[in-house]
mmCIF file of C-alpha atoms in Angstrom:
data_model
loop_
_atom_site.group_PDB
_atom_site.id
_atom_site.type_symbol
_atom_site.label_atom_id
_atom_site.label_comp_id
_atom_site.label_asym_id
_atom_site.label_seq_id
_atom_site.Cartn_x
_atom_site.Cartn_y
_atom_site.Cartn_z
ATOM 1 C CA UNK A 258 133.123 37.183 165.496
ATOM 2 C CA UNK A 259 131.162 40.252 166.657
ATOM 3 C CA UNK A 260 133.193 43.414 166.985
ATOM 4 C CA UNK A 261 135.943 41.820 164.631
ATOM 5 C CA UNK A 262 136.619 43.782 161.512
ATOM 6 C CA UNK A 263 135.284 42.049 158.531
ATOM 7 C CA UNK A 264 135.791 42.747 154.957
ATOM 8 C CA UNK A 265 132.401 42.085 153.106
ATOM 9 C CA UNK A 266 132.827 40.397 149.760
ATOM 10 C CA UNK A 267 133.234 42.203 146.510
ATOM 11 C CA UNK A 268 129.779 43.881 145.623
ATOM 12 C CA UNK A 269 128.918 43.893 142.147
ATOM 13 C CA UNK A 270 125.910 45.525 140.634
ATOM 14 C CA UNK A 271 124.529 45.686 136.943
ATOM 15 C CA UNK A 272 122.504 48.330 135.959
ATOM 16 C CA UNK A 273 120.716 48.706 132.940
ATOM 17 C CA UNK A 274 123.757 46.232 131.894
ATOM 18 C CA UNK A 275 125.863 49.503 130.781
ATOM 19 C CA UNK A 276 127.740 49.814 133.654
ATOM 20 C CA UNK A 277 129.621 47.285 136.514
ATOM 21 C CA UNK A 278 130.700 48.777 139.897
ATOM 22 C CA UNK A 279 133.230 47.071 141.913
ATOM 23 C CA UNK A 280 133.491 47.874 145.673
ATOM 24 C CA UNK A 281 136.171 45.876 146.389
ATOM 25 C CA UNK A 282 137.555 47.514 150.028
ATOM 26 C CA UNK A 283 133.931 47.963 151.940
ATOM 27 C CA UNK A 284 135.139 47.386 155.668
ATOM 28 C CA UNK A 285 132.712 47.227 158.886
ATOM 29 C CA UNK A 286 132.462 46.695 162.116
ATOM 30 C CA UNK A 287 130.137 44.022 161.769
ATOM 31 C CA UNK A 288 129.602 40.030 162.200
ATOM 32 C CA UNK A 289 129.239 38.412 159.077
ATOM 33 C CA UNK A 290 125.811 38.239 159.284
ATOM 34 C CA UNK A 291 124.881 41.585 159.484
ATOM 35 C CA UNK A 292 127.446 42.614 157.491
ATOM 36 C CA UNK A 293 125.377 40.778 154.367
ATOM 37 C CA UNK A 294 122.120 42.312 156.203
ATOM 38 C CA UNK A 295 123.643 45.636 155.724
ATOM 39 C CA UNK A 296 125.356 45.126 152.158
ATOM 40 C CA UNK A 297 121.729 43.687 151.225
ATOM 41 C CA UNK A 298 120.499 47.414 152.675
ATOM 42 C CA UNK A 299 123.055 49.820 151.026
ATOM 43 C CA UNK A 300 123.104 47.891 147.677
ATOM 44 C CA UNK A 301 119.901 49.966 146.282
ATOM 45 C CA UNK A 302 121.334 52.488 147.426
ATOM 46 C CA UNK A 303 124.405 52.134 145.961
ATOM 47 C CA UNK A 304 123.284 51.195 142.176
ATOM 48 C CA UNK A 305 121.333 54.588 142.567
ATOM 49 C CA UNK A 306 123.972 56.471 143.193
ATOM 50 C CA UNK A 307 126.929 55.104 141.272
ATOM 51 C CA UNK A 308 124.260 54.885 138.163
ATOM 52 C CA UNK A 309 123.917 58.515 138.270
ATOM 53 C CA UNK A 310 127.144 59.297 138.354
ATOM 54 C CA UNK A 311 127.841 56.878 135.415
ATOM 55 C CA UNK A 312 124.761 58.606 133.827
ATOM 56 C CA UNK A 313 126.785 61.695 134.337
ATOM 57 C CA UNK A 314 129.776 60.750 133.143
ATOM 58 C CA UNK A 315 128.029 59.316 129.656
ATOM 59 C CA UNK A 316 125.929 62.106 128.826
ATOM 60 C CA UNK A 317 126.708 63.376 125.570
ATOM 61 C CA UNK A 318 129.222 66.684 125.701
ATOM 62 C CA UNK A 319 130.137 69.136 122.797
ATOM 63 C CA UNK A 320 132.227 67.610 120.682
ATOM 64 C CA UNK A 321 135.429 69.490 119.393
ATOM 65 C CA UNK A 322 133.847 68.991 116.131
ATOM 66 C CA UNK A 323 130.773 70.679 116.887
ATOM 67 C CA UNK A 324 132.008 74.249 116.765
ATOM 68 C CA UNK A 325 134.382 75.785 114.447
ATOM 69 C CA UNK A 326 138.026 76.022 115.889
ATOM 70 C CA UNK A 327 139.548 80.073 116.650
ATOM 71 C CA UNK A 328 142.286 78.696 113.768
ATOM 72 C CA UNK A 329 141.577 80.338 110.516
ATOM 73 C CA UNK A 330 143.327 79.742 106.560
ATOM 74 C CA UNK A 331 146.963 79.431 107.210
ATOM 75 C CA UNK A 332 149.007 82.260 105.241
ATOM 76 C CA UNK A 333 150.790 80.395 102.684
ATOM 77 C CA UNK A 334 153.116 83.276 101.336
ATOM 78 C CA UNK A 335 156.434 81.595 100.350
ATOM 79 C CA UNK A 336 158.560 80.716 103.147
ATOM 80 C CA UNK A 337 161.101 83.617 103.526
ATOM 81 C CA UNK A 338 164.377 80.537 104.872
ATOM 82 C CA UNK A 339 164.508 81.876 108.635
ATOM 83 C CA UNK A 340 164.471 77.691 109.366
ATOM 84 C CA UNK A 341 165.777 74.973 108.187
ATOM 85 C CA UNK A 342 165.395 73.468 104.787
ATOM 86 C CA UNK A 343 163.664 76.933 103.668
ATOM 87 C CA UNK A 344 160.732 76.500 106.371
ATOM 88 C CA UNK A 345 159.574 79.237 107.634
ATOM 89 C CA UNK A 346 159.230 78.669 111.593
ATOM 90 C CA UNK A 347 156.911 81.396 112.450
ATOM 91 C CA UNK A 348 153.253 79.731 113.490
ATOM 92 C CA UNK A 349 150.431 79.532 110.485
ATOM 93 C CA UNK A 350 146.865 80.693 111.553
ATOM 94 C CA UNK A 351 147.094 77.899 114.397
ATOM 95 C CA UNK A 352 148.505 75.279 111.936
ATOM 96 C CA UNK A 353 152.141 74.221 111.715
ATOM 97 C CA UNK A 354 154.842 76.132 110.136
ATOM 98 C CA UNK A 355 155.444 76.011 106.184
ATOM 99 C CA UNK A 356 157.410 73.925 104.880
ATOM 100 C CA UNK A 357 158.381 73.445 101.168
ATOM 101 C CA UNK A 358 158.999 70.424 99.388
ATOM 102 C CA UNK A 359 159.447 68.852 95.930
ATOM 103 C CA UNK A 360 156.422 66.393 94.971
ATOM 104 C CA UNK A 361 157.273 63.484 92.685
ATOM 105 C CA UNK A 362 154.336 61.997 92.198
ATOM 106 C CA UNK A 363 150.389 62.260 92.647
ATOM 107 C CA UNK A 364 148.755 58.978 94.408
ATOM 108 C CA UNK A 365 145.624 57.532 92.559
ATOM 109 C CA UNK A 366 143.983 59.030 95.826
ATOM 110 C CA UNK A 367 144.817 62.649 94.906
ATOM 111 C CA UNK A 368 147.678 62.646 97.528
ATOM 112 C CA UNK A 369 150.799 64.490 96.688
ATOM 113 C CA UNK A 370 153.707 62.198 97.582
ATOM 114 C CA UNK A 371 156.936 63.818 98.493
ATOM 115 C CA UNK A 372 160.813 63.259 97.419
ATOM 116 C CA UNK A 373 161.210 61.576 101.163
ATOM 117 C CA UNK A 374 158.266 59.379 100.737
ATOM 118 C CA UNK A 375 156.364 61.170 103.035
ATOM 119 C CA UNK A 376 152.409 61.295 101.787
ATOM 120 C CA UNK A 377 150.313 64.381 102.053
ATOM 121 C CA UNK A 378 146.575 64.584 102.176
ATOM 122 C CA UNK A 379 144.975 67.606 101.040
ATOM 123 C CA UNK A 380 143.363 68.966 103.674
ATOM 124 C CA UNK A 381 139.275 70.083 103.586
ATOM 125 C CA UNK A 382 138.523 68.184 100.466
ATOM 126 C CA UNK A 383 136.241 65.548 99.284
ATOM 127 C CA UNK A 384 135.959 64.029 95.540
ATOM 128 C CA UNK A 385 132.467 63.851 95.218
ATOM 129 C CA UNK A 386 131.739 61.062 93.536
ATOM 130 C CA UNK A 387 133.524 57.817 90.812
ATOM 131 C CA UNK A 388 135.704 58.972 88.610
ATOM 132 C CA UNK A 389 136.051 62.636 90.291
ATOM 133 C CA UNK A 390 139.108 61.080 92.051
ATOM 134 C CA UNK A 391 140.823 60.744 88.172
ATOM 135 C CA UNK A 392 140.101 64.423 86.606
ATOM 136 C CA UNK A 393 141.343 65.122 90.239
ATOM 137 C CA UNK A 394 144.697 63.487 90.113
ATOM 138 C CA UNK A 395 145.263 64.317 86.494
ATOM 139 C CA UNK A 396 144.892 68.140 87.568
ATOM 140 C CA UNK A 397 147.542 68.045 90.253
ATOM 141 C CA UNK A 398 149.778 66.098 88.381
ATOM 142 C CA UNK A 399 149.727 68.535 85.787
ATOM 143 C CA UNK A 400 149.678 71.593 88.148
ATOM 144 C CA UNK A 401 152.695 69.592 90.958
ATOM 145 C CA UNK A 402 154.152 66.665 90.046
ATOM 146 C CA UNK A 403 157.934 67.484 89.520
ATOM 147 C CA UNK A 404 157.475 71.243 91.589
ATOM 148 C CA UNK A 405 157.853 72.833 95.016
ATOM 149 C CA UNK A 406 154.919 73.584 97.066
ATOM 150 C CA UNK A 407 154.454 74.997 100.569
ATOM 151 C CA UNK A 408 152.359 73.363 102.728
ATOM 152 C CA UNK A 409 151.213 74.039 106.732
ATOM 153 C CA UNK A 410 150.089 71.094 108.554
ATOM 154 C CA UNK A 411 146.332 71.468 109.862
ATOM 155 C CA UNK A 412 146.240 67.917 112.206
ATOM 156 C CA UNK A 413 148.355 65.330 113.343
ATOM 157 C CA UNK A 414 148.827 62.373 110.402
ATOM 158 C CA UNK A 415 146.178 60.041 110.019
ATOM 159 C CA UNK A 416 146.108 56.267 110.195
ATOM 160 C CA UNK A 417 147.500 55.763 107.263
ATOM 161 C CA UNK A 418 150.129 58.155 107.613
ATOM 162 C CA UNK A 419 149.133 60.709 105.309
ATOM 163 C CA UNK A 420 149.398 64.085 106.696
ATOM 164 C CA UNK A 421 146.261 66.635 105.957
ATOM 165 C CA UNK A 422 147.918 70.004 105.219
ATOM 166 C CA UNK A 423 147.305 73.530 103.192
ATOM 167 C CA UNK A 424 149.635 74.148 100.414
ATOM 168 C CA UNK A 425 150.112 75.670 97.446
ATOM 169 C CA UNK A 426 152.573 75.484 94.079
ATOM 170 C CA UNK A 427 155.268 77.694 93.990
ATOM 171 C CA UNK A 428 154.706 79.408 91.103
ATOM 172 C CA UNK A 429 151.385 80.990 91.306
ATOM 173 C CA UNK A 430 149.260 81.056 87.929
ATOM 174 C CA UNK A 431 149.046 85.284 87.463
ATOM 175 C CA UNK A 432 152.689 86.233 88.617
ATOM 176 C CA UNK A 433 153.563 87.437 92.032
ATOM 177 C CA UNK A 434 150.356 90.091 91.846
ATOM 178 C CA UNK A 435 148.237 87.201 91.939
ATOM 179 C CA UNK A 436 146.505 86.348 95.031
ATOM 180 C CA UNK A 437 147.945 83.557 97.222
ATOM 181 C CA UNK A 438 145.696 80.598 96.444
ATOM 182 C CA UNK A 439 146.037 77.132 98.233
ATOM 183 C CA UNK A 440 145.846 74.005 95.758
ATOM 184 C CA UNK A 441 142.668 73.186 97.827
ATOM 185 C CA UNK A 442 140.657 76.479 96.444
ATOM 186 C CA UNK A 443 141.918 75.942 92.855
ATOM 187 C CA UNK A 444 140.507 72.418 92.840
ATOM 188 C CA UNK A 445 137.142 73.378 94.248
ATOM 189 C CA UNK A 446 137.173 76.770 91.914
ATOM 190 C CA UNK A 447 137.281 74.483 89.003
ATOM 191 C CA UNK A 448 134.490 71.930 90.514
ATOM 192 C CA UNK A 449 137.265 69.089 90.819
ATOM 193 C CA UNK A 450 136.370 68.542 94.192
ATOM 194 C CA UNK A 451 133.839 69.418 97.330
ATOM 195 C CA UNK A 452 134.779 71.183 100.459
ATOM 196 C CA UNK A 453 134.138 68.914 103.413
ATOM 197 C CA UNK A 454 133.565 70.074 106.896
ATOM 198 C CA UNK A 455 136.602 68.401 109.321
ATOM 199 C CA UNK A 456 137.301 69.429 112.600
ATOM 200 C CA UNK A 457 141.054 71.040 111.780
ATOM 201 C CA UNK A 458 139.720 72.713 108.777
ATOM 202 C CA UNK A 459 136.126 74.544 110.536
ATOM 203 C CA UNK A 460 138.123 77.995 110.841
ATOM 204 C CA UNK A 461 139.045 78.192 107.050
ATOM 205 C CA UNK A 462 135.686 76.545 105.803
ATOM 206 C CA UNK A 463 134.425 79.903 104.587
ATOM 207 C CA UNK A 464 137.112 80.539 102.223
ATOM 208 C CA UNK A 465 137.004 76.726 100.803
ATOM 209 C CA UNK A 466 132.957 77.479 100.565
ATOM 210 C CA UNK A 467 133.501 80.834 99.070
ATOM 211 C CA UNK A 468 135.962 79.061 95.862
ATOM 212 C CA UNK A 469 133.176 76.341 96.155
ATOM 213 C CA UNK A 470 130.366 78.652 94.908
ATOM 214 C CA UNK A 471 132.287 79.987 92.369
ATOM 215 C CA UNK A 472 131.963 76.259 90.752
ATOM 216 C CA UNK A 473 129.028 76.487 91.788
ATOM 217 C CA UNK A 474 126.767 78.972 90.054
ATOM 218 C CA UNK A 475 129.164 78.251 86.613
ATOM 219 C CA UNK A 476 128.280 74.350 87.009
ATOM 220 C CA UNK A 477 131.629 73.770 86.693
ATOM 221 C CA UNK A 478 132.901 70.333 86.951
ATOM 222 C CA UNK A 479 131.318 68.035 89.885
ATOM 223 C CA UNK A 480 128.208 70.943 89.477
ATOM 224 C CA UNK A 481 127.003 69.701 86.414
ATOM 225 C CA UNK A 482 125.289 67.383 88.262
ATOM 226 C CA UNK A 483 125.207 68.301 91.743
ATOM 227 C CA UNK A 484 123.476 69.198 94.310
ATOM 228 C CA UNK A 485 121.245 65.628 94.129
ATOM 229 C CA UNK A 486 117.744 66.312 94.770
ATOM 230 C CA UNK A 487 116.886 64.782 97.632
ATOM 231 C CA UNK A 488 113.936 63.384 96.486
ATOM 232 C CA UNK A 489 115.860 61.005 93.751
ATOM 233 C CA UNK A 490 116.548 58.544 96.176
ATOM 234 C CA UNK A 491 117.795 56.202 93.333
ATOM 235 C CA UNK A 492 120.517 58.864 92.602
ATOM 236 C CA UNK A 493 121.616 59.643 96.158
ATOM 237 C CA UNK A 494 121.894 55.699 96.579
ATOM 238 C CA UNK A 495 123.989 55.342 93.611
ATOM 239 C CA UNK A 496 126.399 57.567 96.146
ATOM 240 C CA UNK A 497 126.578 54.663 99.184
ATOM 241 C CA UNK A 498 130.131 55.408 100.505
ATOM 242 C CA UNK A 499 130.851 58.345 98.869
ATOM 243 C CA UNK A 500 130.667 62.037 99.982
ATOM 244 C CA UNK A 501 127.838 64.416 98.309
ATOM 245 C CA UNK A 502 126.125 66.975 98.390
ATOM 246 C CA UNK A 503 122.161 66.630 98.587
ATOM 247 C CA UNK A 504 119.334 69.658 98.904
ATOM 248 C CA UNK A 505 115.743 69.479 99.455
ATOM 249 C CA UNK A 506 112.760 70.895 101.456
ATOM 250 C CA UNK A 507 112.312 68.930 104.926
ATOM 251 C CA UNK A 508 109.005 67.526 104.951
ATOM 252 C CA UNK A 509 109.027 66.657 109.223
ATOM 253 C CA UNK A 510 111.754 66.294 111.824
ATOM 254 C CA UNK A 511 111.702 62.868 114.135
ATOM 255 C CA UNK A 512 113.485 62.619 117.649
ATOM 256 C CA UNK A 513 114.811 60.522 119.663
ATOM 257 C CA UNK A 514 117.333 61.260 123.120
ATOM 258 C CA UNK A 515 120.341 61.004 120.766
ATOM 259 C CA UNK A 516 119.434 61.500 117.030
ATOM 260 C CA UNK A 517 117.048 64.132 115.779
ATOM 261 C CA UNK A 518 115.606 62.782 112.008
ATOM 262 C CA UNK A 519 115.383 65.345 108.926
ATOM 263 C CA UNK A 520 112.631 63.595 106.390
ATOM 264 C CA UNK A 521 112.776 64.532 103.330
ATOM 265 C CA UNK A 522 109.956 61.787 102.266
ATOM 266 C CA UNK A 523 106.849 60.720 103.789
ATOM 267 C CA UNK A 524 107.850 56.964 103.972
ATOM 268 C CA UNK A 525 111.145 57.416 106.128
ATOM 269 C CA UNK A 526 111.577 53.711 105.898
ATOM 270 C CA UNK A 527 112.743 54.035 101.758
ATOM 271 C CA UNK A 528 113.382 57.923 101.485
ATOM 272 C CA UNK A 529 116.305 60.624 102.174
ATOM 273 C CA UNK A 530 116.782 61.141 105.777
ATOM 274 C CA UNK A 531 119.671 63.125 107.620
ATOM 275 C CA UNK A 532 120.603 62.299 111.174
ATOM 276 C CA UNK A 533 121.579 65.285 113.291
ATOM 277 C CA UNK A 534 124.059 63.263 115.564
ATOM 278 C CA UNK A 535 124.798 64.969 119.069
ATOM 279 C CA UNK A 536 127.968 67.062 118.447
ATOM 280 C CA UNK A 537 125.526 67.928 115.042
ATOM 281 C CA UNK A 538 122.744 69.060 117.850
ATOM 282 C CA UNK A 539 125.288 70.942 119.723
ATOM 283 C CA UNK A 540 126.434 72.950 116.334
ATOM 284 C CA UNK A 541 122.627 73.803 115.715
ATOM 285 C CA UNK A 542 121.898 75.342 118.775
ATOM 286 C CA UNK A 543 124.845 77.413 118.885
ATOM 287 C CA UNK A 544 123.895 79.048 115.418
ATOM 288 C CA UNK A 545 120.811 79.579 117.725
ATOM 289 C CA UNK A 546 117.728 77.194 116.858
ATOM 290 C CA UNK A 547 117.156 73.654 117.492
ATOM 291 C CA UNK A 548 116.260 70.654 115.190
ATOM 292 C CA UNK A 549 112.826 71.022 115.152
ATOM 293 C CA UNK A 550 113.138 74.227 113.497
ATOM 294 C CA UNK A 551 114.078 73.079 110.485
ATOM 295 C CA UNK A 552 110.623 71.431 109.261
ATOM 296 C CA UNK A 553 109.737 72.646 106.172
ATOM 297 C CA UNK A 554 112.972 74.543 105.636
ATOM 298 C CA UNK A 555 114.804 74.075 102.554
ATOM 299 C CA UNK A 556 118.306 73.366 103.444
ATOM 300 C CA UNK A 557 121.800 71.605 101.759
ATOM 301 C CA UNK A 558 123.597 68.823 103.390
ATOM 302 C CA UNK A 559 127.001 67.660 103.118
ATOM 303 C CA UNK A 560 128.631 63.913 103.939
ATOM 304 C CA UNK A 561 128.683 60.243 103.313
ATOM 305 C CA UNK A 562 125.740 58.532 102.194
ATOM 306 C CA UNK A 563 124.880 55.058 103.977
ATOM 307 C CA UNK A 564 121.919 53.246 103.825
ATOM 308 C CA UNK A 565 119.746 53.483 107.474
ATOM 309 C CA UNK A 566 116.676 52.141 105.636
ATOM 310 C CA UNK A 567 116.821 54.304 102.850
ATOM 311 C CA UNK A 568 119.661 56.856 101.914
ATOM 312 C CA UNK A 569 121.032 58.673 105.240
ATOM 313 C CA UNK A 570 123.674 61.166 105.961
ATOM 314 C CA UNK A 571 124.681 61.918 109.304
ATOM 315 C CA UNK A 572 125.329 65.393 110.277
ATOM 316 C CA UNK A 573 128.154 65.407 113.269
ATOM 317 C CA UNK A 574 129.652 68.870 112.348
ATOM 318 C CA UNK A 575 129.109 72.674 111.515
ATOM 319 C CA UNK A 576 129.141 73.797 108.369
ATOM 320 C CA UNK A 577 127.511 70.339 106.977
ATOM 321 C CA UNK A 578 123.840 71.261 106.817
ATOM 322 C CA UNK A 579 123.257 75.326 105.221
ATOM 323 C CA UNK A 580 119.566 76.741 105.362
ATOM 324 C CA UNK A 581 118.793 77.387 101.735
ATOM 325 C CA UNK A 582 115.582 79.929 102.017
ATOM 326 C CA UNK A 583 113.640 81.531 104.602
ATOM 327 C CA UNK A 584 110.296 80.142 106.226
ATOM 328 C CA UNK A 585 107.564 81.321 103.468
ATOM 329 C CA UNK A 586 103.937 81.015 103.263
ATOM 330 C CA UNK A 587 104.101 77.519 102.055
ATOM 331 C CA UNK A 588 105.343 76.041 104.722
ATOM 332 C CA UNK A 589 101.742 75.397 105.945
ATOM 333 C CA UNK A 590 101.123 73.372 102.910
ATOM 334 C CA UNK A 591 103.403 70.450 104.393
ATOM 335 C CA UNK A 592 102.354 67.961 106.831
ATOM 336 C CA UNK A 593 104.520 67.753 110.176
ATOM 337 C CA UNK A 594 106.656 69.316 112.140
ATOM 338 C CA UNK A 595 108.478 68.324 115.455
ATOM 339 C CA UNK A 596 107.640 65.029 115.929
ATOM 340 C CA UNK A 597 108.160 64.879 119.790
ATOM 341 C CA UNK A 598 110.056 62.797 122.294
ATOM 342 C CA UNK A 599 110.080 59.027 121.408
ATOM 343 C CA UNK A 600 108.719 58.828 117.932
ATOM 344 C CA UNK A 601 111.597 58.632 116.388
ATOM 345 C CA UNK A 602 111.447 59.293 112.577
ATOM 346 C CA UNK A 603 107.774 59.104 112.493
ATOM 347 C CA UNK A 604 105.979 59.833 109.028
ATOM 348 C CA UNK A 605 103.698 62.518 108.726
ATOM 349 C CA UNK A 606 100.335 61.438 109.787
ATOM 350 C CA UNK A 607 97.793 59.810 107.393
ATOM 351 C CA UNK A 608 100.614 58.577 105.588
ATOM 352 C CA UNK A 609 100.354 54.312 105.652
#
């Protein structure tokens, strides 16, 4: 009936099918008729304009990951009893307070299981590799099991209930002069384990990097055979699953509007690739250079291997890719270079 208020029926529009708008309270002034005619009119209109905002809304923003947290290594000097149970209440570098605790037992994962049952994970590490988990566990047994530690929470427990932390044993190897050590830069000291980028641990990655090295250039442990050359693809896919460390030159870098491609081969399709993720992106350019400036850089990378048509990694944080050297005179002698919007991980021309 004309100049009766209608409701016009529920509006739904697709776009792109990502998103669904429902305008479910449109009211006019209108006969039925032209209230369709006008619905019909508006509905371009609409889809524009709620698109963008869903556009908005999706685009990719810095991760908390991206950037290293203002927390930094947690001060692990023995709790001095102000709080209950012997913790120390006073805040930890922006981690929890300490706590101490007796460990019974060592998990086959390398977690340190408390008298109360409660299950700590130690906080920053990776094993790098089968078997590294063993030497690993038979190191903190040895060095733990039976003994107080102090500990600071760096997150919130995980899924499976195991709570990442800092500690260290009570009685430090050295006497009291020694320097306080956490467990986690003894075990990477002696190349038992690799330090691994996660978001509570970005502020204190230098010091687990700095007892990494030491392993390092001794090829201690894990170093004997690490870092992989990223050019053994046969090793580095021996490591599906499992965190590692892999260096090479990068021979081109591919793009696409969410992943930029490091190729370390000229047939992407069977050789090493990393994939800078977005939050990875965001990390780059706030060291101050973008993806495409690392073709024909030598650089390290850190994380999980998966298979992405050949052996991937995929870099998400800060602290997982290093620049090994600085641009020389060869770099001319390799083919590539920023590949360019839309061609993904593209190999270096001439290359069939």
């Amino acid at each position: 009936m004309p100049g009766r208020l209608m409701a016009a029926q529920p509006i739904r529009v697709r776009w792109r099918a990502r998103w669904r708008l429902h305008v479910r309270r449109l009211h006019v002034r209108l006969s039925p008729a032209a209230g369709r005619a006008f619905a019909m009119r508006c509905g371009a209109a609409l889809c524009l304009l709620f698109a963008a905002g869903a556009s908005a809304d999706t685009a990719p923003k810095a991760d908390s990951d991206a950037v290293p947290k203002s927390v930094s290594c947690p001060d692990l000097a023995s709790p001095q009893g102000t709080g209950e149970h012997g913790m120390d209440e006073r805040e930890t570098g922006g981690h929890g307070p300490l706590e101490q605790a007796l460990v019974t037992t060592v998990s086959p994962a390398g977690d340190l299981v408390l008298a109360d049952g409660t299950v700590l994970r130690l906080a920053g590490l990776a094993g790098g590799g089968a078997g590294a988990e063993v030497v690993w566990r038979a190191w903190l047994i040895r060095r733990v099991a039976g003994r107080d530690i102090v500990f600071a929470a760096s997150g919130p427990p995980d899924r499976y209930g195991r709570r990442p932390v800092f500690a260290r044993d009570i009685a430090v190897p050295g006497g009291a002069a020694a320097p306080v050590a956490s467990l986690q830069q003894a075990l990477l000291g002696e190349g038992l384990a690799l330090a691994r980028p996660e978001a509570s641990v970005l502020g204190c990655l230098p010091a687990l990097l700095e007892a990494e090295a030491s392993a390092r250039r001794a090829r201690r442990g894990l170093w004997r055979r690490l870092p992989l050359d990223a050019r053994n693809v046969a090793a580095i896919r021996a490591e599906q699953g499992r965190f590692t460390i892999i260096t090479g030159r990068i021979l081109d870098v591919g793009k696409t509007s969410r992943v930029d491609y490091l190729n370390f081969g000229r047939v992407w399709r069977q050789d090493m690739t990393g994939r800078i993720e977005a939050p990875g992106r965001i990390a780059l350019e706030a060291r101050g250079f973008a993806p495409g400036d690392l073709a024909g850089r030598r650089v390290t990378l850190r994380g999980t291997v998966f298979e992405s048509g050949g052996p991937a990694v995929a870099i998400r944080r800060a602290g997982q890719l290093d620049l090994d050297d600085d641009v020389g005179d060869d770099v001319g002698g390799y083919m590539g270079g920023y590949m360019g919007e839309g061609r993904g991980r593209a190999r270096p021309t001439g290359d069939e």
